[in-house]
mmCIF file of C-alpha atoms and ligand atoms in Angstrom:
data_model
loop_
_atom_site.group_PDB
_atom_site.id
_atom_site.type_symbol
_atom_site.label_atom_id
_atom_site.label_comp_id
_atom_site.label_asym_id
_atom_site.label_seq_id
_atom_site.Cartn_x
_atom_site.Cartn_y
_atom_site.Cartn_z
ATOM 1 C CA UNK B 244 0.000 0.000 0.000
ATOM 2 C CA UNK B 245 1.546 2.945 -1.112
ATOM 3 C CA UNK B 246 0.327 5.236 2.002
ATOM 4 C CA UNK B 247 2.346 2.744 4.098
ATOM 5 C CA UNK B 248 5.429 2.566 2.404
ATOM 6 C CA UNK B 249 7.713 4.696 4.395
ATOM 7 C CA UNK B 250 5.729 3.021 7.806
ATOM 8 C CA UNK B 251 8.701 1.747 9.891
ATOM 9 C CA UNK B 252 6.605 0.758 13.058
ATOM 10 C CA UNK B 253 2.869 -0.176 13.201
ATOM 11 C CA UNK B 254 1.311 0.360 16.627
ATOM 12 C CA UNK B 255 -1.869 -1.522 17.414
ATOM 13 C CA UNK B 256 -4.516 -0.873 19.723
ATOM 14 C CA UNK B 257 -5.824 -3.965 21.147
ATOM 15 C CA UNK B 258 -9.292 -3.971 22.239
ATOM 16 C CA UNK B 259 -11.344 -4.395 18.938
ATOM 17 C CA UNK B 260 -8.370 -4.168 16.895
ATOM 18 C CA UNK B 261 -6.090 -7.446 17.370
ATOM 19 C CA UNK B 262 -8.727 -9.421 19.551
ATOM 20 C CA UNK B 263 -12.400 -9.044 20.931
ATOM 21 C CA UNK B 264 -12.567 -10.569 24.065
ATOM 22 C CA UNK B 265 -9.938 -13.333 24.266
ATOM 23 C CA UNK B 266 -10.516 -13.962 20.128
ATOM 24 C CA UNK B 267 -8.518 -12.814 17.774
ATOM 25 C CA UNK B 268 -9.706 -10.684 14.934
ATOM 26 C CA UNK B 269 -8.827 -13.410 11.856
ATOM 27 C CA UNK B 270 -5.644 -14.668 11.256
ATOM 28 C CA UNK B 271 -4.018 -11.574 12.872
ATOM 29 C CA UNK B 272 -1.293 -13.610 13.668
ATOM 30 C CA UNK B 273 -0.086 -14.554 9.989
ATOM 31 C CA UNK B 274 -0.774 -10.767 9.735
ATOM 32 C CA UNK B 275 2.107 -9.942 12.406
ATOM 33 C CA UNK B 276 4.294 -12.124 10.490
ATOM 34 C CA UNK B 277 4.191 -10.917 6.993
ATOM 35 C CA UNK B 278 4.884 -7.294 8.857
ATOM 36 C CA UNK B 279 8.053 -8.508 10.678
ATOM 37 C CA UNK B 280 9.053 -10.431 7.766
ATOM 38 C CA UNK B 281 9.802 -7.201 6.037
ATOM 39 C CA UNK B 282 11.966 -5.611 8.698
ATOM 40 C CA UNK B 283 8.758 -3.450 10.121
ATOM 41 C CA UNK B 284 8.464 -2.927 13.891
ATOM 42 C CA UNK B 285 5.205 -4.357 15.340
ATOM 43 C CA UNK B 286 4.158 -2.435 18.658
ATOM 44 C CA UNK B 287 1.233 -2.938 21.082
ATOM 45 C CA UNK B 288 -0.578 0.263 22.111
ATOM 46 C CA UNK B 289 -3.746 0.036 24.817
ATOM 47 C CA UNK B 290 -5.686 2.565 26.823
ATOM 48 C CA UNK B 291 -6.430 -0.154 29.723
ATOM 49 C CA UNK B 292 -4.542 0.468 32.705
ATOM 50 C CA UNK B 293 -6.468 -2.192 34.224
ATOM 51 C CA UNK B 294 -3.798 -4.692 34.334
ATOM 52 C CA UNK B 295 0.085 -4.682 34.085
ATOM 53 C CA UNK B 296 2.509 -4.783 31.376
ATOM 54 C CA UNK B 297 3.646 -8.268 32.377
ATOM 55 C CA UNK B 298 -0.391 -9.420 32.265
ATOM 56 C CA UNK B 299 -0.097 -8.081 28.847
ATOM 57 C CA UNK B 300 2.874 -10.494 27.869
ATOM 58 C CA UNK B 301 1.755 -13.293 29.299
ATOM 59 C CA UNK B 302 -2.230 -12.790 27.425
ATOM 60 C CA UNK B 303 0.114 -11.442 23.974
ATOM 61 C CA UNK B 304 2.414 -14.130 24.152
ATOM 62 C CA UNK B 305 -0.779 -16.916 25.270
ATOM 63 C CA UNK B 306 -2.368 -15.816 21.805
ATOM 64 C CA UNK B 307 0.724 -15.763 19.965
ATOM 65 C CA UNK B 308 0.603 -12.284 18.566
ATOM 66 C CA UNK B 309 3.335 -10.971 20.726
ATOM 67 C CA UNK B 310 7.291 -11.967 20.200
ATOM 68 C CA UNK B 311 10.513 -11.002 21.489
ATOM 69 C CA UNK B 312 11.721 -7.703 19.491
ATOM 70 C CA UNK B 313 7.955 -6.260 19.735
ATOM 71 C CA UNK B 314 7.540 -3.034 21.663
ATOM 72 C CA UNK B 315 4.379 -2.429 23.975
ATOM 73 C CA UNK B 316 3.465 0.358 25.749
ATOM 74 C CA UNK B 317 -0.125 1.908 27.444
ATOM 75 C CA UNK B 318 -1.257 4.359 29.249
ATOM 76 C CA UNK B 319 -0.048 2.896 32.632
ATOM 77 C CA UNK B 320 3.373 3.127 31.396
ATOM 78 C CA UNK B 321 3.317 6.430 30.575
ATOM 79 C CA UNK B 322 1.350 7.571 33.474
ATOM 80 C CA UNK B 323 4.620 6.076 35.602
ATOM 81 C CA UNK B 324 7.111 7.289 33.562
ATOM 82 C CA UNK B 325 5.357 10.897 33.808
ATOM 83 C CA UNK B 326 5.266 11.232 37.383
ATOM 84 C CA UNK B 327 8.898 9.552 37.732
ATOM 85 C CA UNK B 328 9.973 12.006 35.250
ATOM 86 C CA UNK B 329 8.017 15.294 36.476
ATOM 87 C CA UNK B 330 7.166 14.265 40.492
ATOM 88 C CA UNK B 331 9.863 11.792 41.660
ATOM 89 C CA UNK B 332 8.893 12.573 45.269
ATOM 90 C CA UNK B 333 5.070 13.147 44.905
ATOM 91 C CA UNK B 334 2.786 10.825 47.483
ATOM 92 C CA UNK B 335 0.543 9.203 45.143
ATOM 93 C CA UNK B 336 -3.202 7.935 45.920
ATOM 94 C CA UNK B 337 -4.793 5.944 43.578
ATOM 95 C CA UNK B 338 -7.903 4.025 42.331
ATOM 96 C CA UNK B 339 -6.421 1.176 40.640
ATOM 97 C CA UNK B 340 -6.470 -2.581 41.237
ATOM 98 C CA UNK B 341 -4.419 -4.427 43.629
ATOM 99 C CA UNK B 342 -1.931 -5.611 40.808
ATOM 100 C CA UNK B 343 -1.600 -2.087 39.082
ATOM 101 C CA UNK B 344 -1.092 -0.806 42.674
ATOM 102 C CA UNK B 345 1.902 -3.291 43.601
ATOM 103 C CA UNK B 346 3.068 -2.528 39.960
ATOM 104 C CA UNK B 347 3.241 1.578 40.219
ATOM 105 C CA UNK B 348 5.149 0.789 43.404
ATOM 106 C CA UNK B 349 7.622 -1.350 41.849
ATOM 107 C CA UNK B 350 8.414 1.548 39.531
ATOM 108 C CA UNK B 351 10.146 3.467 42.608
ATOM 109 C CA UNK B 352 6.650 5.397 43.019
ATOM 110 C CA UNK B 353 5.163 6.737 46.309
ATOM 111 C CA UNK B 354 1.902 5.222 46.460
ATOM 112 C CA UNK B 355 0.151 5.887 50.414
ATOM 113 C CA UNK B 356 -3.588 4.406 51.320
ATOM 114 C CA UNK B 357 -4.179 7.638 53.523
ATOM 115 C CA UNK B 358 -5.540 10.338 51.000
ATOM 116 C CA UNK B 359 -4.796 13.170 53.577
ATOM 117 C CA UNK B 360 -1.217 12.443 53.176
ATOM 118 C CA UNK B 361 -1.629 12.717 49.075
ATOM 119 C CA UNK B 362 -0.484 15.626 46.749
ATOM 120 C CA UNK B 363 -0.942 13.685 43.798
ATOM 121 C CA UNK B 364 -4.078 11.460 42.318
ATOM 122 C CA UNK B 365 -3.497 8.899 40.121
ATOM 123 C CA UNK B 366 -6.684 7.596 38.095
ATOM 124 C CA UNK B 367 -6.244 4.087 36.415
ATOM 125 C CA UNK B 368 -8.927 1.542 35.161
ATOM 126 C CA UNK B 369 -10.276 0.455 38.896
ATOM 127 C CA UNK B 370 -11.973 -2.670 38.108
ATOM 128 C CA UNK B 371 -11.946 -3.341 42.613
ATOM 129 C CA UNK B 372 -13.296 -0.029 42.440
ATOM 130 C CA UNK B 373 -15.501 0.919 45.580
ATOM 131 C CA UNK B 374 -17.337 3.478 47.303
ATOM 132 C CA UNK B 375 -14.760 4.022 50.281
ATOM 133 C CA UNK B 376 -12.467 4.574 47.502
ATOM 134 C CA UNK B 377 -14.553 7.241 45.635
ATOM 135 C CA UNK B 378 -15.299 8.842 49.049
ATOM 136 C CA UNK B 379 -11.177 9.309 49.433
ATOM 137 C CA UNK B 380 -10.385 10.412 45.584
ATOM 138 C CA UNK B 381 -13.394 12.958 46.163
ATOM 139 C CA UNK B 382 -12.040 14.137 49.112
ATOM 140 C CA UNK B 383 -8.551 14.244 48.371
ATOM 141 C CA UNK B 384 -9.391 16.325 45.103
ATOM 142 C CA UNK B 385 -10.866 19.022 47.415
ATOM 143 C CA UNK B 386 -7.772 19.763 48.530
ATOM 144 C CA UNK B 387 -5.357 22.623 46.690
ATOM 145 C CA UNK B 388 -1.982 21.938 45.083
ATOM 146 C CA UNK B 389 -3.440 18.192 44.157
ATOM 147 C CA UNK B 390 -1.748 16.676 40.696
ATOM 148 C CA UNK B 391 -4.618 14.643 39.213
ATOM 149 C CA UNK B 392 -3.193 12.430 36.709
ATOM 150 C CA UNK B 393 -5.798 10.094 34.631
ATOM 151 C CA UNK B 394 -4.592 7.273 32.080
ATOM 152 C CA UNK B 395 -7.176 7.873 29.500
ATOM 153 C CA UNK B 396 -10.688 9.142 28.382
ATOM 154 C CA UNK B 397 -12.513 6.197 27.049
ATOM 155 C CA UNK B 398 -15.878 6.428 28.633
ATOM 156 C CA UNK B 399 -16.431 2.654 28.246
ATOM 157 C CA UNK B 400 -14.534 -0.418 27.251
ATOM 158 C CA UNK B 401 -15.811 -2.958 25.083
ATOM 159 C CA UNK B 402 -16.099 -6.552 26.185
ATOM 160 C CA UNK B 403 -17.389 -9.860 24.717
ATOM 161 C CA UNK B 404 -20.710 -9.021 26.929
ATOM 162 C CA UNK B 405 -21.201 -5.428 25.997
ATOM 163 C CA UNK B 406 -19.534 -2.255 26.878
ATOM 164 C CA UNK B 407 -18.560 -1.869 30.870
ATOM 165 C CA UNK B 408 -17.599 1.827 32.458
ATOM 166 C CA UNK B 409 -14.455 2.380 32.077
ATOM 167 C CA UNK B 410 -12.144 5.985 33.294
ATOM 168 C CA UNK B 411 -13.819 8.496 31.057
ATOM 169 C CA UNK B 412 -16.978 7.498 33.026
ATOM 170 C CA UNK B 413 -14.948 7.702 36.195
ATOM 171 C CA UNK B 414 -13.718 10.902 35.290
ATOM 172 C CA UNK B 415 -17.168 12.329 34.578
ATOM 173 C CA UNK B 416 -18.447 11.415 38.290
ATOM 174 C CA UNK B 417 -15.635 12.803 39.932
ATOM 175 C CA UNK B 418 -15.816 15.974 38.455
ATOM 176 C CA UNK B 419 -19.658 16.650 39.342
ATOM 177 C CA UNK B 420 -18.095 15.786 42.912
ATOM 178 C CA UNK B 421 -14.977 17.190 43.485
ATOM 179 C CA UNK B 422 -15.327 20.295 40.363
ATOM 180 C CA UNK B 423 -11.767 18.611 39.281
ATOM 181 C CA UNK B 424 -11.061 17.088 36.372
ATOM 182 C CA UNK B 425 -7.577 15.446 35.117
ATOM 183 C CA UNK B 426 -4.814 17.886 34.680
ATOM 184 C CA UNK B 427 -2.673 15.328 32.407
ATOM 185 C CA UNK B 428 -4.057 12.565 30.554
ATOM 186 C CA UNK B 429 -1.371 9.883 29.557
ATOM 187 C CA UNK B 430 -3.038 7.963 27.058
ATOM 188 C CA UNK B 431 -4.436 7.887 23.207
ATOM 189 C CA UNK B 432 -5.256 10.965 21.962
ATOM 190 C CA UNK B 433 -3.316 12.600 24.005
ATOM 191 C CA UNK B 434 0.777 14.375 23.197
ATOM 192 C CA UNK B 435 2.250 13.431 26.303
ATOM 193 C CA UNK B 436 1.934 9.618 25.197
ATOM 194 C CA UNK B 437 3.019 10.343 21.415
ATOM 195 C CA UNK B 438 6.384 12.427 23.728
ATOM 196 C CA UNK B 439 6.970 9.070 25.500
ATOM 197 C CA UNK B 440 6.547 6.805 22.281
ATOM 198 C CA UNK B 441 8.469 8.636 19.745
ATOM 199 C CA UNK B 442 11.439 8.657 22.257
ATOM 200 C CA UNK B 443 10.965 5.102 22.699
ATOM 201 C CA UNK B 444 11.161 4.186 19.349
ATOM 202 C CA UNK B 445 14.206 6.586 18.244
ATOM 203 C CA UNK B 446 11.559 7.102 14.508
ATOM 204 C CA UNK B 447 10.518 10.023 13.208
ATOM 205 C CA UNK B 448 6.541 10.338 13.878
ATOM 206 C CA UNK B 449 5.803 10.283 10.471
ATOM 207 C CA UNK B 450 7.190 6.731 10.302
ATOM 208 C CA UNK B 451 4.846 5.397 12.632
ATOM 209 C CA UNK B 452 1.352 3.955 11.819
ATOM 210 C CA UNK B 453 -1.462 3.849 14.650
ATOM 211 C CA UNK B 454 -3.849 1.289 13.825
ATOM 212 C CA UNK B 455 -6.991 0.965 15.835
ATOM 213 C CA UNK B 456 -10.974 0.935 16.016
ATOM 214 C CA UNK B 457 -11.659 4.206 17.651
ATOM 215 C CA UNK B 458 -12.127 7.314 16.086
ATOM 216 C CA UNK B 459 -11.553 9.743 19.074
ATOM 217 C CA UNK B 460 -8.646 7.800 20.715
ATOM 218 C CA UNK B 461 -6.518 6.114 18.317
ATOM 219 C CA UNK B 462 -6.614 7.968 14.937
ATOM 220 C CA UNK B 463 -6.583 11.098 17.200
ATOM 221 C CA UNK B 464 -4.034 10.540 18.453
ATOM 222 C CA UNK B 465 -2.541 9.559 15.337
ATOM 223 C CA UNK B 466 -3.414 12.359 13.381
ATOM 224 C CA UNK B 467 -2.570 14.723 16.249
ATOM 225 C CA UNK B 468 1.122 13.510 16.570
ATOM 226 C CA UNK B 469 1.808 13.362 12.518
ATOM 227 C CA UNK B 470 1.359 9.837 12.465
ATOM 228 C CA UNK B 471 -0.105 7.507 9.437
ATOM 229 C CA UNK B 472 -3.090 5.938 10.839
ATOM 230 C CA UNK B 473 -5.594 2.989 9.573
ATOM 231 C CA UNK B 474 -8.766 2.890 10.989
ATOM 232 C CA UNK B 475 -10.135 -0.521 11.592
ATOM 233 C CA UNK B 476 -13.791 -1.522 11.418
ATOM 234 C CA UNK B 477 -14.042 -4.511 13.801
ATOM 235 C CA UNK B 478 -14.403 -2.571 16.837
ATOM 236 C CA UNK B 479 -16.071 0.407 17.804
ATOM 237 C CA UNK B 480 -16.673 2.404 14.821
ATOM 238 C CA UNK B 481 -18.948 2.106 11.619
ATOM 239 C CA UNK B 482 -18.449 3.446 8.515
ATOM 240 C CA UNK B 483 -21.044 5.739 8.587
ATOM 241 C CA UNK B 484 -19.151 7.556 11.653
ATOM 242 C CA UNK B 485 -16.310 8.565 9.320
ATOM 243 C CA UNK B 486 -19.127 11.152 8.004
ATOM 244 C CA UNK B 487 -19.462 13.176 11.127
ATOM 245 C CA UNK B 488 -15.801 12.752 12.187
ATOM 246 C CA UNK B 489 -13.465 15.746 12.810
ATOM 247 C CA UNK B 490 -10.386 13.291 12.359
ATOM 248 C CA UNK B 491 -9.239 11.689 8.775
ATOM 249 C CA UNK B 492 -7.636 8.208 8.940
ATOM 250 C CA UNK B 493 -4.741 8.132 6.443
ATOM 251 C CA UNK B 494 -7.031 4.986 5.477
ATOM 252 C CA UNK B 495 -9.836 2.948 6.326
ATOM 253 C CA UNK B 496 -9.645 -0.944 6.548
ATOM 254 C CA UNK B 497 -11.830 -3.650 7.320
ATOM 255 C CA UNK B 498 -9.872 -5.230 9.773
ATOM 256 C CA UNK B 499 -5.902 -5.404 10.337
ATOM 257 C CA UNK B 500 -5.412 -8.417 7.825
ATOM 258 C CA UNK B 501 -6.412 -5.898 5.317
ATOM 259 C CA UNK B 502 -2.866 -4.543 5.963
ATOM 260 C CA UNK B 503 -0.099 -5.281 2.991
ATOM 261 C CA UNK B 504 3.485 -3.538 3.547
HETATM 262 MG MG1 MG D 1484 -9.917 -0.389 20.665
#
């Protein structure tokens, strides 16, 4: 494909892009292949912070999409590297599950249970989420001088039994709450993850490609970083969305094994 030609990395979003559920979308695997075969970089880019990088291996590597030389990032990452980059020292509460939790502390991160102790809020994808937990975020955010850090504005995520709330929901509640809402967002559309990628990689952002399902987060953020992007239609989005869209994907594809580099 001629629009892909100079592509020297393709980053895919997961959910509704490489697998639905625990299926994969069609031989997306033979897909991968063919991509490394011809010296491209094939990179793994998700908004869910609801797990861990090393959950991600272990499901990547279970379905056999995911091999040694791939690069994987998500908003989780970013969100760590962020505050280890701009707020070493902050005291970090957070909604996030047990697992996440552990993992942002194995980063070298400050993470306390007593809000009042807090000067910076850290909003993942709380699937343990409960209302104790809500009553501290809420409370914390009432305070001044509070960094609120969120890992991404999907308002739901899709599963095989229908969508489920996910942090752009979260988001919304807590600001009719608290009056706050995120000061940094570090994932898809957003330029602090595109910062963190591009660095990563050592390519020039026009030598990327960002494939995924969702208008508003992944050719967004594609489009808003100079990347290529392919939008795919087994997720999220129909064709007849592309007609009220603000955002252009550099082309529109079935599904990924429509891909040819
Ligand atoms: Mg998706």
């Amino acid at each position: 494909m001629k629009e892909l030609e100079k592509v020297k990395v393709f980053l895919f979003d997961l959910d509704g892009t490489v697998y639905l559920g625990g299926n994969l979308i069609g031989d997306v695997k033979n897909t991968l292949n063919k991509i490394r075969a011809k010296g491209v970089k094939v990179g793994f880019l998700t908004n869910n912070s609801s797990t861990t990088k090393e959950s991600y291996f272990a499901k990547l590597k279970n379905l056999g999409v995911f091999f040694d030389g791939d690069f994987f990032y998500s908003s989780l990452d970013c969100a760590t590297d962020y505050l280890l980059d701009k707020n070493r020292e902050g005291k970090i509460f957070t909604l996030a599950t047990e697992k996440v939790k552990e993992h942002v502390k194995s980063r070298g991160l400050n993470v306390v249970d007593d809000e009042n102790s807090a000067n910076v809020f850290l909003l993942t994808f709380d699937k343990e989420l409960t209302y104790e937990k809500l009553v501290k975020a809420n409370r914390l955010l009432g305070k001044k001088d509070v960094l609120y850090i969120a890992t991404h504005p999907d308002s739901v995520c899709p599963t095989e039994n229908g969508s489920i709330p996910d942090v752009g929901s979260f988001i919304e509640l807590l600001s009719h709450s608290s009056g706050r809402r995120p000061d940094v967002i570090t994932g898809k559309p957003y330029g602090v993850l595109a910062e963190y990628i591009i660095k990563k990689l050592g390519v020039k952002s026009d030598e990327i490609c960002m494939v995924g399902d969702r208008l508003y987060t992944d050719i967004a953020f594609g489009e808003n970083s100079g990347m290529k992007t392919v939008l795919v239609l087994s997720g999220e989005t129909k064709e007849e969305d592309l007609k009220s869209s603000t955002v252009s994907p550099t082309l529109v594809l079935p599904d990924v094994n429509y891909i040819q580099v």
